[in-house]
Short mmCIF file of C-alpha atoms and ligand atoms in Angstrom, two decimals:
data_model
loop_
_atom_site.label_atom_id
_atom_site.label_comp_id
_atom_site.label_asym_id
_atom_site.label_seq_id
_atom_site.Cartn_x
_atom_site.Cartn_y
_atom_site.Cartn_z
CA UNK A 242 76.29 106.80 111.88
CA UNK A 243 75.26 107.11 108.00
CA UNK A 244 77.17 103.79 107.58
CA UNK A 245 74.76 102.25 110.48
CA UNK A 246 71.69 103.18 108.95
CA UNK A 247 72.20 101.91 105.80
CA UNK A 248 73.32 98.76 107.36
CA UNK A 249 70.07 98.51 109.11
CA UNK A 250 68.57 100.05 106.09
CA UNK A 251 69.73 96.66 103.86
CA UNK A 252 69.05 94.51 106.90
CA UNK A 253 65.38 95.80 106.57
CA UNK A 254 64.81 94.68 102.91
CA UNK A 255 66.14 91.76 102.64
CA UNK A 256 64.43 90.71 105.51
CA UNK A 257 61.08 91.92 103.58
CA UNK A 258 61.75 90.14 100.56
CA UNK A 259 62.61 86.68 100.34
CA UNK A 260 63.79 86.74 96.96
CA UNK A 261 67.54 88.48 96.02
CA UNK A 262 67.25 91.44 94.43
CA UNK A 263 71.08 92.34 94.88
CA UNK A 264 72.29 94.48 92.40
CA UNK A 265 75.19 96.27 90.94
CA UNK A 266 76.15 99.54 89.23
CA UNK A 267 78.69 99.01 86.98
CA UNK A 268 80.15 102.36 84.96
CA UNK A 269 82.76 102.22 82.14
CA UNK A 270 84.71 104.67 81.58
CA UNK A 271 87.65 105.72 79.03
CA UNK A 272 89.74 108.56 80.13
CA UNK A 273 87.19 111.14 81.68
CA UNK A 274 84.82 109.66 79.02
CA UNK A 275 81.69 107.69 80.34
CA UNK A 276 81.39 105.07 77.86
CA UNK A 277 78.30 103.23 79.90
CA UNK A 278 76.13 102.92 82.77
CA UNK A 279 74.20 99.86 84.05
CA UNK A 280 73.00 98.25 86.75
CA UNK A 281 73.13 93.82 86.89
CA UNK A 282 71.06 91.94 88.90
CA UNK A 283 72.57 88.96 90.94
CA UNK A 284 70.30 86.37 88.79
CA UNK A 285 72.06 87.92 85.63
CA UNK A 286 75.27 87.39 86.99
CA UNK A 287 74.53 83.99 88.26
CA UNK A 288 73.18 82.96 84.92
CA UNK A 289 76.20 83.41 83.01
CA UNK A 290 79.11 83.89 85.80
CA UNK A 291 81.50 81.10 86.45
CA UNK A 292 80.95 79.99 90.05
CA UNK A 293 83.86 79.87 92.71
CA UNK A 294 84.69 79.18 96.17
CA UNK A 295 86.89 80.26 99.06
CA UNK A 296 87.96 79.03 102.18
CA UNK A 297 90.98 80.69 104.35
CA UNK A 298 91.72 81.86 107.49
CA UNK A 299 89.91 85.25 107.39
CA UNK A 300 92.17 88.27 108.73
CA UNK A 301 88.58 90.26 109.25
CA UNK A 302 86.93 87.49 111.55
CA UNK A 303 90.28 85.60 112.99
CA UNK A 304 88.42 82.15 112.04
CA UNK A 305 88.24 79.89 109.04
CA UNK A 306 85.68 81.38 107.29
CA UNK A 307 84.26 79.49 103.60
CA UNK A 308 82.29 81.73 100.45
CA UNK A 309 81.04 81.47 97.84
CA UNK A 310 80.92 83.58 94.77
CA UNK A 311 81.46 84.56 91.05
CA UNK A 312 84.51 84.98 88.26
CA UNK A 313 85.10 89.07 88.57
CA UNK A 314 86.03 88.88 85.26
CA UNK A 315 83.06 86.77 83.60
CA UNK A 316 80.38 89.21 85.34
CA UNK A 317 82.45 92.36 83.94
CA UNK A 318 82.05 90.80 80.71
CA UNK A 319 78.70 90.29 80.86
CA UNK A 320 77.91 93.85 81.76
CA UNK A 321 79.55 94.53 78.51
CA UNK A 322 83.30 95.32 79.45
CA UNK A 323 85.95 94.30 77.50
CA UNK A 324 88.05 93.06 80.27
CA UNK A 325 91.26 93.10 78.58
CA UNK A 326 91.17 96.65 78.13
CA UNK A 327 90.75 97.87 81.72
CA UNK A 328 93.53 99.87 83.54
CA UNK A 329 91.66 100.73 86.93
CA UNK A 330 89.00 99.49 88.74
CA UNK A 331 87.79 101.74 91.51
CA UNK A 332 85.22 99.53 93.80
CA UNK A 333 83.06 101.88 96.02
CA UNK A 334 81.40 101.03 98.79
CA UNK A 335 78.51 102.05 100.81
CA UNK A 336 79.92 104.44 103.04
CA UNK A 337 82.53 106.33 100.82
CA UNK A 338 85.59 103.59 100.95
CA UNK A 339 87.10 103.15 97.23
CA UNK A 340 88.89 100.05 96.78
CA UNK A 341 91.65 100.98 93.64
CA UNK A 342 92.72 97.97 91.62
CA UNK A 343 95.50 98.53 88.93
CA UNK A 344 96.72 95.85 86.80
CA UNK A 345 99.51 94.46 88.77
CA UNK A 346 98.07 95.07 92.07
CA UNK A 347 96.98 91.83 92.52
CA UNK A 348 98.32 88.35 90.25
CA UNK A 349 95.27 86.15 90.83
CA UNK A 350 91.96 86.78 89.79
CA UNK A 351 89.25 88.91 91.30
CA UNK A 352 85.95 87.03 93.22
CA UNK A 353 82.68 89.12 93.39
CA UNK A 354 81.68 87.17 96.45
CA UNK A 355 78.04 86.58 96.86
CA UNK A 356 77.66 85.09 100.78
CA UNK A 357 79.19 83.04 103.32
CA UNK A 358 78.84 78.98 101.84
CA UNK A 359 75.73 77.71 102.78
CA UNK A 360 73.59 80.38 104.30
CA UNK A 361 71.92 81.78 100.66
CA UNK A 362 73.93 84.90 100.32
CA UNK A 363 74.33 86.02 103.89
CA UNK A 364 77.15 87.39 105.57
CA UNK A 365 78.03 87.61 109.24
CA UNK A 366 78.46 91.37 110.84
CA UNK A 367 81.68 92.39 111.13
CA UNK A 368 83.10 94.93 113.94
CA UNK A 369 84.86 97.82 112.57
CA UNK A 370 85.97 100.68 114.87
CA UNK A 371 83.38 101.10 117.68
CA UNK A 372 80.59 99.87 115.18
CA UNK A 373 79.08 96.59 114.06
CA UNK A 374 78.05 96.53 110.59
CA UNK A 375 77.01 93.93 107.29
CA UNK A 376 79.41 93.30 105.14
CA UNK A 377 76.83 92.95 101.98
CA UNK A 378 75.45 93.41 99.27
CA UNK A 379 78.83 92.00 98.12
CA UNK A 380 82.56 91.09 98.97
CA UNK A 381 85.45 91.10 96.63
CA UNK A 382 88.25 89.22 97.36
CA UNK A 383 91.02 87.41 95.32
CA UNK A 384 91.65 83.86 94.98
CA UNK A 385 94.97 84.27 96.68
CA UNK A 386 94.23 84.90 100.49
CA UNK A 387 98.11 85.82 101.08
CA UNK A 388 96.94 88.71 98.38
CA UNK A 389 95.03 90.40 101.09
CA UNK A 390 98.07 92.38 102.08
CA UNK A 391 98.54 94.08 99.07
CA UNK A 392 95.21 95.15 98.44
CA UNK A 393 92.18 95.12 100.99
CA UNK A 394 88.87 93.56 100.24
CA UNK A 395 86.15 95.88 99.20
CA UNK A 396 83.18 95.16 101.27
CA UNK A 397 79.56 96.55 100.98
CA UNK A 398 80.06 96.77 97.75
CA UNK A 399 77.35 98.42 95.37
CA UNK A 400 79.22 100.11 92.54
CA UNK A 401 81.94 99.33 90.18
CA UNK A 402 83.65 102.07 88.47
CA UNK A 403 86.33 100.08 85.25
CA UNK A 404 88.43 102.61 83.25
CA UNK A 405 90.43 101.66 80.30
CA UNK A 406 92.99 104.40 80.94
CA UNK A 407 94.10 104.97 84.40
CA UNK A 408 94.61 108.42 84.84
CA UNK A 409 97.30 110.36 86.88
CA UNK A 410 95.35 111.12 90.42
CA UNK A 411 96.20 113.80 92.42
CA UNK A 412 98.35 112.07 95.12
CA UNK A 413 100.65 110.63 91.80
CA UNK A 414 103.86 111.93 92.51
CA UNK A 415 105.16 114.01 89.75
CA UNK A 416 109.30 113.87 88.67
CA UNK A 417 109.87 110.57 91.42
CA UNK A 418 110.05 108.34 88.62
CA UNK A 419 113.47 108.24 88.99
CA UNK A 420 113.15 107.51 93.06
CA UNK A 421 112.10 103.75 93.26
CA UNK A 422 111.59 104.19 97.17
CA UNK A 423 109.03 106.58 96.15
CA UNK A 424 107.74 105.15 93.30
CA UNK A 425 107.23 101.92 96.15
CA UNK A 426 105.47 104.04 98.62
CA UNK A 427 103.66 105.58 96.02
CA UNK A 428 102.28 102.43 94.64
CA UNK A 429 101.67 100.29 98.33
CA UNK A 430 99.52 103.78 99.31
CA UNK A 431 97.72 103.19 96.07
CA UNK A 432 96.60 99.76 97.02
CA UNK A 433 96.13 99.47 100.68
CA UNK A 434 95.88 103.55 102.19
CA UNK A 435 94.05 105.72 99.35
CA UNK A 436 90.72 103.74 100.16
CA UNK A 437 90.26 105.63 103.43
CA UNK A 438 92.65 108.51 103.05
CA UNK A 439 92.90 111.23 100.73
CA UNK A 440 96.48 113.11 99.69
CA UNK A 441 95.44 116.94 98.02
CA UNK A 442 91.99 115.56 98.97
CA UNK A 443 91.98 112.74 96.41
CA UNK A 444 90.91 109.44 98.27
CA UNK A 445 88.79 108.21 100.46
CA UNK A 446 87.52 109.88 103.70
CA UNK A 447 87.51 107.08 106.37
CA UNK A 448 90.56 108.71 107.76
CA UNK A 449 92.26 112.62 107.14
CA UNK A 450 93.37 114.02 104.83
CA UNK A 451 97.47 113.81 104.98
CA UNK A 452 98.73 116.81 102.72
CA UNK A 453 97.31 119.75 102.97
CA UNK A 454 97.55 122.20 104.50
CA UNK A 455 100.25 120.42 106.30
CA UNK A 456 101.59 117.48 105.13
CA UNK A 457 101.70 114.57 107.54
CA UNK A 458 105.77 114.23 108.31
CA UNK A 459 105.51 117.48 109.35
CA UNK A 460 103.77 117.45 112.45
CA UNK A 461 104.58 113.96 113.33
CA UNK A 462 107.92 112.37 113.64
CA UNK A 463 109.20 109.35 112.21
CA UNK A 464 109.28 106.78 115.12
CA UNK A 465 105.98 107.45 115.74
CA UNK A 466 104.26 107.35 112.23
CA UNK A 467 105.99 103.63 112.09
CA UNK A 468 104.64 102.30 115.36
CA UNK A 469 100.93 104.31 114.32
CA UNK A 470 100.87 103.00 111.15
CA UNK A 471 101.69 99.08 112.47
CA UNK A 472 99.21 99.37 115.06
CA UNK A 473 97.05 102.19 115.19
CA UNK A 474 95.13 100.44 118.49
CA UNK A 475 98.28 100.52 120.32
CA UNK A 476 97.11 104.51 120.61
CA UNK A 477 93.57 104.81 120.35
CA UNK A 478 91.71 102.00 121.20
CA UNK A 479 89.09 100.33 118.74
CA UNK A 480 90.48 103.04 115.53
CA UNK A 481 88.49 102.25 112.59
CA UNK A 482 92.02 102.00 110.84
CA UNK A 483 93.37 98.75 109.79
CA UNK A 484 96.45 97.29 111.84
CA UNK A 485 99.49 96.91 109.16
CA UNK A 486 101.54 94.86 111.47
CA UNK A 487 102.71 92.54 108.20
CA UNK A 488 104.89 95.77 107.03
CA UNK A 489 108.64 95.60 107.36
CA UNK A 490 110.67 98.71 108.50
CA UNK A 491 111.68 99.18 104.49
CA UNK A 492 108.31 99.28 103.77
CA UNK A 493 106.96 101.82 106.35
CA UNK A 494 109.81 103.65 105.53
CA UNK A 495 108.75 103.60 101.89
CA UNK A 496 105.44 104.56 102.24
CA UNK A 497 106.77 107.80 104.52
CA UNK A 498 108.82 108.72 102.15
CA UNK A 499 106.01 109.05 99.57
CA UNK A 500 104.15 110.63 101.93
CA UNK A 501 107.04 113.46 102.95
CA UNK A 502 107.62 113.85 99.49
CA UNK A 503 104.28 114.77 98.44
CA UNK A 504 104.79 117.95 100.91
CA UNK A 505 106.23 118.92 97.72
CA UNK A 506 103.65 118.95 95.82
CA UNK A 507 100.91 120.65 97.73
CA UNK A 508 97.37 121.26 95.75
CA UNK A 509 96.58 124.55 98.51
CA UNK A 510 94.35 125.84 95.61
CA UNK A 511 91.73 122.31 96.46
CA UNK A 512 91.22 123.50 100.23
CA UNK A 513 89.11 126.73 98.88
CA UNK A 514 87.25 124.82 95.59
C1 HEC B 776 90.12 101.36 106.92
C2 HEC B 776 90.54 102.72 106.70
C3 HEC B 776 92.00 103.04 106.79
C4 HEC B 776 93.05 102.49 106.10
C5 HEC B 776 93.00 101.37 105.09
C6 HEC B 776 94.22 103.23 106.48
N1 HEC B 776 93.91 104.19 107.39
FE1 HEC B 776 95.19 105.50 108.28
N2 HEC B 776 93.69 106.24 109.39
C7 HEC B 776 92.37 105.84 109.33
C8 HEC B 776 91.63 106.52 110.37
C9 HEC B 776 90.13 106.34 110.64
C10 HEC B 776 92.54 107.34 111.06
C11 HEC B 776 92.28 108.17 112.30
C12 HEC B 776 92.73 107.23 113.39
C13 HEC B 776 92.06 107.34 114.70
O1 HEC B 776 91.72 108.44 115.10
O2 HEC B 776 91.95 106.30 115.37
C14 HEC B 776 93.83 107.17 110.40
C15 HEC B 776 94.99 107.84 110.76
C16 HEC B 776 96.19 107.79 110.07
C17 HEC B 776 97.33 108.65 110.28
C18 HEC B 776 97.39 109.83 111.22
C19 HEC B 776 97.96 109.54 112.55
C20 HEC B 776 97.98 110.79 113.38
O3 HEC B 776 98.43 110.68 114.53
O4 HEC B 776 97.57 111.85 112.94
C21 HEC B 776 98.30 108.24 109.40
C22 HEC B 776 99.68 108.82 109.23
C23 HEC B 776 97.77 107.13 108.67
N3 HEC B 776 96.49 106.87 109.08
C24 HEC B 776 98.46 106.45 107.68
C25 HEC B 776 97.96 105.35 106.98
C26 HEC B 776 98.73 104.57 106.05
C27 HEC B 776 100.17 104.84 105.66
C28 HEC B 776 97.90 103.58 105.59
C29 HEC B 776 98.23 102.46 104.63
C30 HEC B 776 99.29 101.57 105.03
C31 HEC B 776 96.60 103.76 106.23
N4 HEC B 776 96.69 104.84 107.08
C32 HEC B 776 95.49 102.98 105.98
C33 HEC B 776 91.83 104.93 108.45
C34 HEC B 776 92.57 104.12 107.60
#
């Protein structure tokens, strides 16, 4: 509901305004340490930003779909962040869903796409769960479509949050270093589950919490996590979670792992803060 307000909310003003007064909140961080906080308007960026463009066959819309928009790394820069520095980008959109980007997660460059080619910065609704909603003020995507299934495209996206250390969270799981089936789950929930979910109630909250008080694999059984988490439609119809159909059996099986192990490592103390 929040989420469709604002929607209409951003529909309203840039209907009332015919110039673009997009903006966004940038934050730098080392450690815990804020080291800035700005906000850059979208002429700023376009002044300086290197320009790109993207066509693909868009897994959100089923259909060719063409943008255009600017070098991630040129408008970081210009907000006055030393790109080679940063560990973790967190990417927050409008209605609570945090996009984390390590380095690593993704090999080819970040876009902060601006609109749909041709149209001035617009962008067509998009259907998620049993809602319709804008996918502005911006996009980020990578220059690699294929990428996509690594890491999800932040949309609605108003604030970026760049750290130059990225800091143990509390779904990291402690002494599986050693466990590389683990360490696997651990880091493909890191870049496509985290943004909705939350594990000892770090994450997002687009979908429950799956630790505590009881940890996921323990109320639901194996078979059935795997066919849920392929194709979460194929129970509830229009779910507002993503369909991971693209994930083999070794990587579902990864990821449950990671998520049975963190049963392990329960936060209880976080359910009474
Ligand atoms: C776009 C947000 C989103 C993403 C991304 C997402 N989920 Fe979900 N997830 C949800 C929502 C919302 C629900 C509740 C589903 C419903 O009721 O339809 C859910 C439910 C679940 C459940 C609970 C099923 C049950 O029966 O209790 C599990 C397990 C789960 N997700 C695992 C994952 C895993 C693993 C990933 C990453 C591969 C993931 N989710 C990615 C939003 C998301």
């Amino acid at each position: 509901m929040f989420r469709f307000v604002f929607a209409i909310l951003l529909g309203f003003i840039s209907f009332q305004s015919s110039a673009d007064d997009r903006k966004l909140e940038f934050i730098l961080k080392d450690g815990p340490q804020v080291l800035f906080e700005k906000t850059v308007g979208i002429d700023q960026m376009q002044a300086s930003a290197a320009q790109r463009s993207l066509s693909f066959q868009s897994p959100v819309y089923n259909k060719p779909m063409a943008y255009e928009g600017l070098s991630f790394k040129d408008v970081a820069s210009q907000a006055g962040v030393d790109f080679s520095k940063v560990e973790e980008i967190k990417f927050v959109a409008l209605d609570g869903f945090v996009a984390t980007w390590s380095k690593g997660t993704t090999k080819s460059p970040l876009i902060v796409v601006t609109g749909e080619q041709g149209t001035g910065g617009k962008f067509t609704d998009i259907g998620e769960g049993k809602e319709t909603l804008n996918p502005g003020p911006f996009y980020v995507m990578t220059t690699d479509p294929k990428e996509y299934n690594n890491w999800i495209w932040p949309f609605q996206v108003y604030k970026i949050e760049l750290n130059y250390q990225a800091p143990k969270p509390d779904y990291y799981p402690s002494g599986a270093e050693d466990k590389p089936v683990i360490m696997a789950g651990y880091n493909a929930f890191k870049s496509t589950c985290i943004s909705c979910h939350s594990i000892n109630l770090e994450g997002g909250d687009i979908g429950p919490e799956l630790n505590i008080p009881k940890n996921i694999t323990e109320y639901r059984d194996i078979e059935y996590l795997k066919a849920f988490i392929k194709n979460p439609n194929s129970y509830r119809a229009k779910s507002r979670m993503l369909t991971f159909e693209h994930l083999s059996d070794q990587q579902l099986n990864e990821l449950i792992e990671y998520m049975a192990y963190m049963g392990s490592l329960k936060m209880l103390d976080k359910i009474n803060e």
